[in-house]
Amino acid sequence: MSIALKQVFNKDKTFRPKRKFEPGTQRFELHKRAQASLNSGVDMKAAVQLPNGEDLNDWVAVHVVDFFNRINLIYGTICEFCTERTCPVMSGGPKYEYRWQDDLKYKKPTALPAPQYMNLLMDWIEVQINNEDIFPTSVGVPFPKNFLQICKKILCRLFRVFVHVYIHHFDRIIIMGAEAHVNTCYKHFYYFVTELNLIDRKELEPLKEMTTRMCH
């Protein structure tokens, strides 16, 4: 992984600088290995399995950063159509509404328009993955004891981006010809979080029917 990003991010921009992996580090090699498996056409279910002899935390760290980069770009392709007028609440259809809480400004779950929720979400994840105490970049520095719990929360919140995009904005994805790309990213994400049990099954309910068609 790269040295923590020093720049101040423009809060109005949806496309953020990618968090990369330092060449020569074990995580860079794991990232290359994971990407090579996917690009070779290997079965996606097999590609997400923890390689023999590799550390679970490293494997999860690599994927969390990669999913953040990719899902952030997916939302970026439709963000101009996701406005406070079109999406006054962060939802996944009439049955599911997501409220924001961050223990800073929003100490209680708060209903927000989808674009505001998305910006807070991406900012929050960015802070986590650039925090050396959570995602250490130096060789030999251990992950914190609650690392997997933090990653579960990140992945759970990233899943909500898929929910909102698929249910409320998939027409734009189709118009832009990005359907296959988004579906592939979703399948990769779904297989990874279910293989390693990183998201509670009830969180996956909003896309259950679509997932059954796509992934089984």
PDB file of C-alpha atoms in Angstrom, residues 8-162:
ATOM      1  CA  VAL A   8      -6.721  17.386   1.193  1.00  0.00           C
ATOM      2  CA  PHE A   9      -9.482  15.884  -0.918  1.00  0.00           C
ATOM      3  CA  ASN A  10     -11.954  18.119  -2.674  1.00  0.00           C
ATOM      4  CA  LYS A  11     -15.212  17.176  -0.978  1.00  0.00           C
ATOM      5  CA  ASP A  12     -17.239  18.036  -4.092  1.00  0.00           C
ATOM      6  CA  LYS A  13     -15.394  15.538  -6.249  1.00  0.00           C
ATOM      7  CA  THR A  14     -16.665  12.012  -6.499  1.00  0.00           C
ATOM      8  CA  PHE A  15     -13.610  10.666  -8.269  1.00  0.00           C
ATOM      9  CA  ARG A  16     -10.904  10.404  -5.650  1.00  0.00           C
ATOM     10  CA  PRO A  17      -7.215   9.560  -6.015  1.00  0.00           C
ATOM     11  CA  LYS A  18      -6.758   5.822  -5.885  1.00  0.00           C
ATOM     12  CA  ARG A  19      -5.049   4.255  -2.924  1.00  0.00           C
ATOM     13  CA  LYS A  20      -2.279   2.183  -4.477  1.00  0.00           C
ATOM     14  CA  PHE A  21       0.109  -0.498  -3.265  1.00  0.00           C
ATOM     15  CA  GLU A  22       3.864   0.070  -2.978  1.00  0.00           C
ATOM     16  CA  PRO A  23       5.827  -2.045  -5.521  1.00  0.00           C
ATOM     17  CA  GLY A  24       7.996  -4.615  -3.789  1.00  0.00           C
ATOM     18  CA  THR A  25       5.758  -5.047  -0.767  1.00  0.00           C
ATOM     19  CA  GLN A  26       3.929  -8.247   0.047  1.00  0.00           C
ATOM     20  CA  ARG A  27       0.596  -6.509  -0.384  1.00  0.00           C
ATOM     21  CA  PHE A  28       1.577  -5.284  -3.856  1.00  0.00           C
ATOM     22  CA  GLU A  29       2.403  -8.888  -4.789  1.00  0.00           C
ATOM     23  CA  LEU A  30      -0.907 -10.103  -3.336  1.00  0.00           C
ATOM     24  CA  HIS A  31      -2.748  -7.403  -5.286  1.00  0.00           C
ATOM     25  CA  LYS A  32      -1.016  -8.468  -8.523  1.00  0.00           C
ATOM     26  CA  ARG A  33      -1.796 -12.105  -7.787  1.00  0.00           C
ATOM     27  CA  ALA A  34      -5.478 -11.386  -7.130  1.00  0.00           C
ATOM     28  CA  GLN A  35      -5.776  -9.303 -10.309  1.00  0.00           C
ATOM     29  CA  ALA A  36      -3.941 -11.911 -12.396  1.00  0.00           C
ATOM     30  CA  SER A  37      -6.348 -14.609 -11.219  1.00  0.00           C
ATOM     31  CA  LEU A  38      -9.352 -12.515 -12.211  1.00  0.00           C
ATOM     32  CA  ASN A  39      -7.861 -11.488 -15.552  1.00  0.00           C
ATOM     33  CA  SER A  40      -6.971 -15.071 -16.463  1.00  0.00           C
ATOM     34  CA  GLY A  41     -10.635 -16.013 -16.459  1.00  0.00           C
ATOM     35  CA  VAL A  42     -10.258 -18.297 -13.444  1.00  0.00           C
ATOM     36  CA  ASP A  43     -13.469 -19.122 -11.599  1.00  0.00           C
ATOM     37  CA  MET A  44     -14.282 -16.053  -9.500  1.00  0.00           C
ATOM     38  CA  LYS A  45     -15.310 -18.171  -6.529  1.00  0.00           C
ATOM     39  CA  ALA A  46     -11.840 -19.737  -6.521  1.00  0.00           C
ATOM     40  CA  ALA A  47     -10.086 -16.405  -7.069  1.00  0.00           C
ATOM     41  CA  VAL A  48     -11.338 -14.939  -3.784  1.00  0.00           C
ATOM     42  CA  GLN A  49     -10.188 -17.831  -1.593  1.00  0.00           C
ATOM     43  CA  LEU A  50      -7.309 -17.072   0.775  1.00  0.00           C
ATOM     44  CA  PRO A  51      -4.113 -18.393  -0.877  1.00  0.00           C
ATOM     45  CA  ASN A  52      -2.221 -21.045   1.063  1.00  0.00           C
ATOM     46  CA  GLY A  53       0.291 -19.560   3.477  1.00  0.00           C
ATOM     47  CA  GLU A  54      -0.992 -15.984   3.149  1.00  0.00           C
ATOM     48  CA  ASP A  55      -2.159 -13.822   6.034  1.00  0.00           C
ATOM     49  CA  LEU A  56      -5.925 -13.256   6.209  1.00  0.00           C
ATOM     50  CA  ASN A  57      -5.556  -9.611   7.246  1.00  0.00           C
ATOM     51  CA  ASP A  58      -3.274  -8.852   4.304  1.00  0.00           C
ATOM     52  CA  TRP A  59      -5.684 -10.560   1.890  1.00  0.00           C
ATOM     53  CA  VAL A  60      -8.645  -8.619   3.264  1.00  0.00           C
ATOM     54  CA  ALA A  61      -6.717  -5.311   3.272  1.00  0.00           C
ATOM     55  CA  VAL A  62      -5.833  -5.689  -0.405  1.00  0.00           C
ATOM     56  CA  HIS A  63      -9.436  -6.384  -1.363  1.00  0.00           C
ATOM     57  CA  VAL A  64     -10.973  -3.655   0.792  1.00  0.00           C
ATOM     58  CA  VAL A  65      -8.778  -1.008  -0.847  1.00  0.00           C
ATOM     59  CA  ASP A  66      -9.464  -2.426  -4.319  1.00  0.00           C
ATOM     60  CA  PHE A  67     -13.232  -2.535  -3.782  1.00  0.00           C
ATOM     61  CA  PHE A  68     -13.208   1.021  -2.433  1.00  0.00           C
ATOM     62  CA  ASN A  69     -11.435   2.236  -5.573  1.00  0.00           C
ATOM     63  CA  ARG A  70     -13.734   0.345  -7.935  1.00  0.00           C
ATOM     64  CA  ILE A  71     -17.063   1.043  -6.219  1.00  0.00           C
ATOM     65  CA  ASN A  72     -16.158   4.712  -5.867  1.00  0.00           C
ATOM     66  CA  LEU A  73     -15.661   4.838  -9.657  1.00  0.00           C
ATOM     67  CA  ILE A  74     -18.981   3.056 -10.273  1.00  0.00           C
ATOM     68  CA  TYR A  75     -20.826   5.613  -8.173  1.00  0.00           C
ATOM     69  CA  GLY A  76     -18.890   8.345  -9.953  1.00  0.00           C
ATOM     70  CA  THR A  77     -20.381   7.298 -13.283  1.00  0.00           C
ATOM     71  CA  ILE A  78     -23.949   7.968 -12.091  1.00  0.00           C
ATOM     72  CA  CYS A  79     -23.436  10.648  -9.419  1.00  0.00           C
ATOM     73  CA  GLU A  80     -24.758  13.484 -11.609  1.00  0.00           C
ATOM     74  CA  PHE A  81     -28.098  11.642 -11.727  1.00  0.00           C
ATOM     75  CA  CYS A  82     -28.121  10.994  -7.971  1.00  0.00           C
ATOM     76  CA  THR A  83     -29.247  14.308  -6.507  1.00  0.00           C
ATOM     77  CA  GLU A  84     -31.085  15.515  -3.442  1.00  0.00           C
ATOM     78  CA  ARG A  85     -34.151  15.892  -5.670  1.00  0.00           C
ATOM     79  CA  THR A  86     -34.033  12.418  -7.277  1.00  0.00           C
ATOM     80  CA  CYS A  87     -32.821  10.632  -4.132  1.00  0.00           C
ATOM     81  CA  PRO A  88     -33.968  12.575  -1.036  1.00  0.00           C
ATOM     82  CA  VAL A  89     -33.165   9.551   1.139  1.00  0.00           C
ATOM     83  CA  MET A  90     -30.397   6.969   0.937  1.00  0.00           C
ATOM     84  CA  SER A  91     -32.452   3.920   0.095  1.00  0.00           C
ATOM     85  CA  GLY A  92     -32.616   0.637  -1.738  1.00  0.00           C
ATOM     86  CA  GLY A  93     -36.212   0.650  -2.876  1.00  0.00           C
ATOM     87  CA  PRO A  94     -39.226   1.234  -0.592  1.00  0.00           C
ATOM     88  CA  LYS A  95     -38.243  -1.436   1.961  1.00  0.00           C
ATOM     89  CA  TYR A  96     -34.704  -0.351   2.800  1.00  0.00           C
ATOM     90  CA  GLU A  97     -33.466   2.994   4.092  1.00  0.00           C
ATOM     91  CA  TYR A  98     -29.902   3.595   5.288  1.00  0.00           C
ATOM     92  CA  ARG A  99     -29.118   6.194   7.939  1.00  0.00           C
ATOM     93  CA  TRP A 100     -25.700   7.696   8.539  1.00  0.00           C
ATOM     94  CA  GLN A 101     -23.801   7.543  11.833  1.00  0.00           C
ATOM     95  CA  ASP A 102     -20.111   8.310  12.305  1.00  0.00           C
ATOM     96  CA  ASP A 103     -19.683   9.159  16.012  1.00  0.00           C
ATOM     97  CA  LEU A 104     -18.445  12.618  14.995  1.00  0.00           C
ATOM     98  CA  LYS A 105     -21.045  14.983  13.577  1.00  0.00           C
ATOM     99  CA  TYR A 106     -23.729  12.301  13.319  1.00  0.00           C
ATOM    100  CA  LYS A 107     -23.782  10.545  16.670  1.00  0.00           C
ATOM    101  CA  LYS A 108     -27.210   9.033  16.045  1.00  0.00           C
ATOM    102  CA  PRO A 109     -28.423   7.307  12.839  1.00  0.00           C
ATOM    103  CA  THR A 110     -29.559  10.200  10.646  1.00  0.00           C
ATOM    104  CA  ALA A 111     -31.655  10.173   7.462  1.00  0.00           C
ATOM    105  CA  LEU A 112     -29.795  11.982   4.666  1.00  0.00           C
ATOM    106  CA  PRO A 113     -30.169  12.481   0.909  1.00  0.00           C
ATOM    107  CA  ALA A 114     -28.289   9.768  -0.999  1.00  0.00           C
ATOM    108  CA  PRO A 115     -25.532  12.019  -2.438  1.00  0.00           C
ATOM    109  CA  GLN A 116     -24.744  13.436   1.007  1.00  0.00           C
ATOM    110  CA  TYR A 117     -24.696   9.930   2.481  1.00  0.00           C
ATOM    111  CA  MET A 118     -22.362   8.762  -0.322  1.00  0.00           C
ATOM    112  CA  ASN A 119     -19.925  11.629   0.231  1.00  0.00           C
ATOM    113  CA  LEU A 120     -19.795  10.975   3.962  1.00  0.00           C
ATOM    114  CA  LEU A 121     -19.358   7.262   3.300  1.00  0.00           C
ATOM    115  CA  MET A 122     -16.466   7.700   0.860  1.00  0.00           C
ATOM    116  CA  ASP A 123     -14.790  10.262   3.140  1.00  0.00           C
ATOM    117  CA  TRP A 124     -15.128   7.925   6.121  1.00  0.00           C
ATOM    118  CA  ILE A 125     -13.635   4.943   4.267  1.00  0.00           C
ATOM    119  CA  GLU A 126     -10.814   7.110   2.926  1.00  0.00           C
ATOM    120  CA  VAL A 127      -9.891   8.099   6.480  1.00  0.00           C
ATOM    121  CA  GLN A 128      -9.848   4.438   7.579  1.00  0.00           C
ATOM    122  CA  ILE A 129      -7.684   3.110   4.749  1.00  0.00           C
ATOM    123  CA  ASN A 130      -5.207   5.988   5.019  1.00  0.00           C
ATOM    124  CA  ASN A 131      -4.844   5.562   8.778  1.00  0.00           C
ATOM    125  CA  GLU A 132      -1.504   3.863   9.463  1.00  0.00           C
ATOM    126  CA  ASP A 133      -2.831   2.518  12.758  1.00  0.00           C
ATOM    127  CA  ILE A 134      -5.567   0.601  10.915  1.00  0.00           C
ATOM    128  CA  PHE A 135      -3.995  -0.168   7.517  1.00  0.00           C
ATOM    129  CA  PRO A 136      -0.251  -0.203   8.329  1.00  0.00           C
ATOM    130  CA  THR A 137       2.052   0.151   5.314  1.00  0.00           C
ATOM    131  CA  SER A 138       5.371  -0.530   7.038  1.00  0.00           C
ATOM    132  CA  VAL A 139       6.737  -4.075   6.953  1.00  0.00           C
ATOM    133  CA  GLY A 140       6.475  -5.750  10.342  1.00  0.00           C
ATOM    134  CA  VAL A 141       3.844  -3.392  11.742  1.00  0.00           C
ATOM    135  CA  PRO A 142       0.888  -5.537  12.866  1.00  0.00           C
ATOM    136  CA  PHE A 143      -2.741  -4.915  12.056  1.00  0.00           C
ATOM    137  CA  PRO A 144      -4.897  -3.815  15.007  1.00  0.00           C
ATOM    138  CA  LYS A 145      -6.818  -6.510  16.858  1.00  0.00           C
ATOM    139  CA  ASN A 146     -10.132  -5.123  15.599  1.00  0.00           C
ATOM    140  CA  PHE A 147      -8.982  -4.921  11.965  1.00  0.00           C
ATOM    141  CA  LEU A 148     -11.483  -7.425  10.586  1.00  0.00           C
ATOM    142  CA  GLN A 149     -14.339  -5.740  12.465  1.00  0.00           C
ATOM    143  CA  ILE A 150     -13.415  -2.408  10.868  1.00  0.00           C
ATOM    144  CA  CYS A 151     -13.234  -4.057   7.443  1.00  0.00           C
ATOM    145  CA  LYS A 152     -16.633  -5.669   7.943  1.00  0.00           C
ATOM    146  CA  LYS A 153     -18.127  -2.236   8.592  1.00  0.00           C
ATOM    147  CA  ILE A 154     -16.411  -0.791   5.501  1.00  0.00           C
ATOM    148  CA  LEU A 155     -17.613  -3.644   3.286  1.00  0.00           C
ATOM    149  CA  CYS A 156     -21.140  -3.488   4.699  1.00  0.00           C
ATOM    150  CA  ARG A 157     -21.319   0.203   3.833  1.00  0.00           C
ATOM    151  CA  LEU A 158     -19.820  -0.339   0.366  1.00  0.00           C
ATOM    152  CA  PHE A 159     -22.512  -2.940  -0.288  1.00  0.00           C
ATOM    153  CA  ARG A 160     -25.100  -0.216   0.257  1.00  0.00           C
ATOM    154  CA  VAL A 161     -23.620   1.665  -2.706  1.00  0.00           C
ATOM    155  CA  PHE A 162     -24.366  -1.376  -4.894  1.00  0.00           C
TER     156      PHE A 162
END
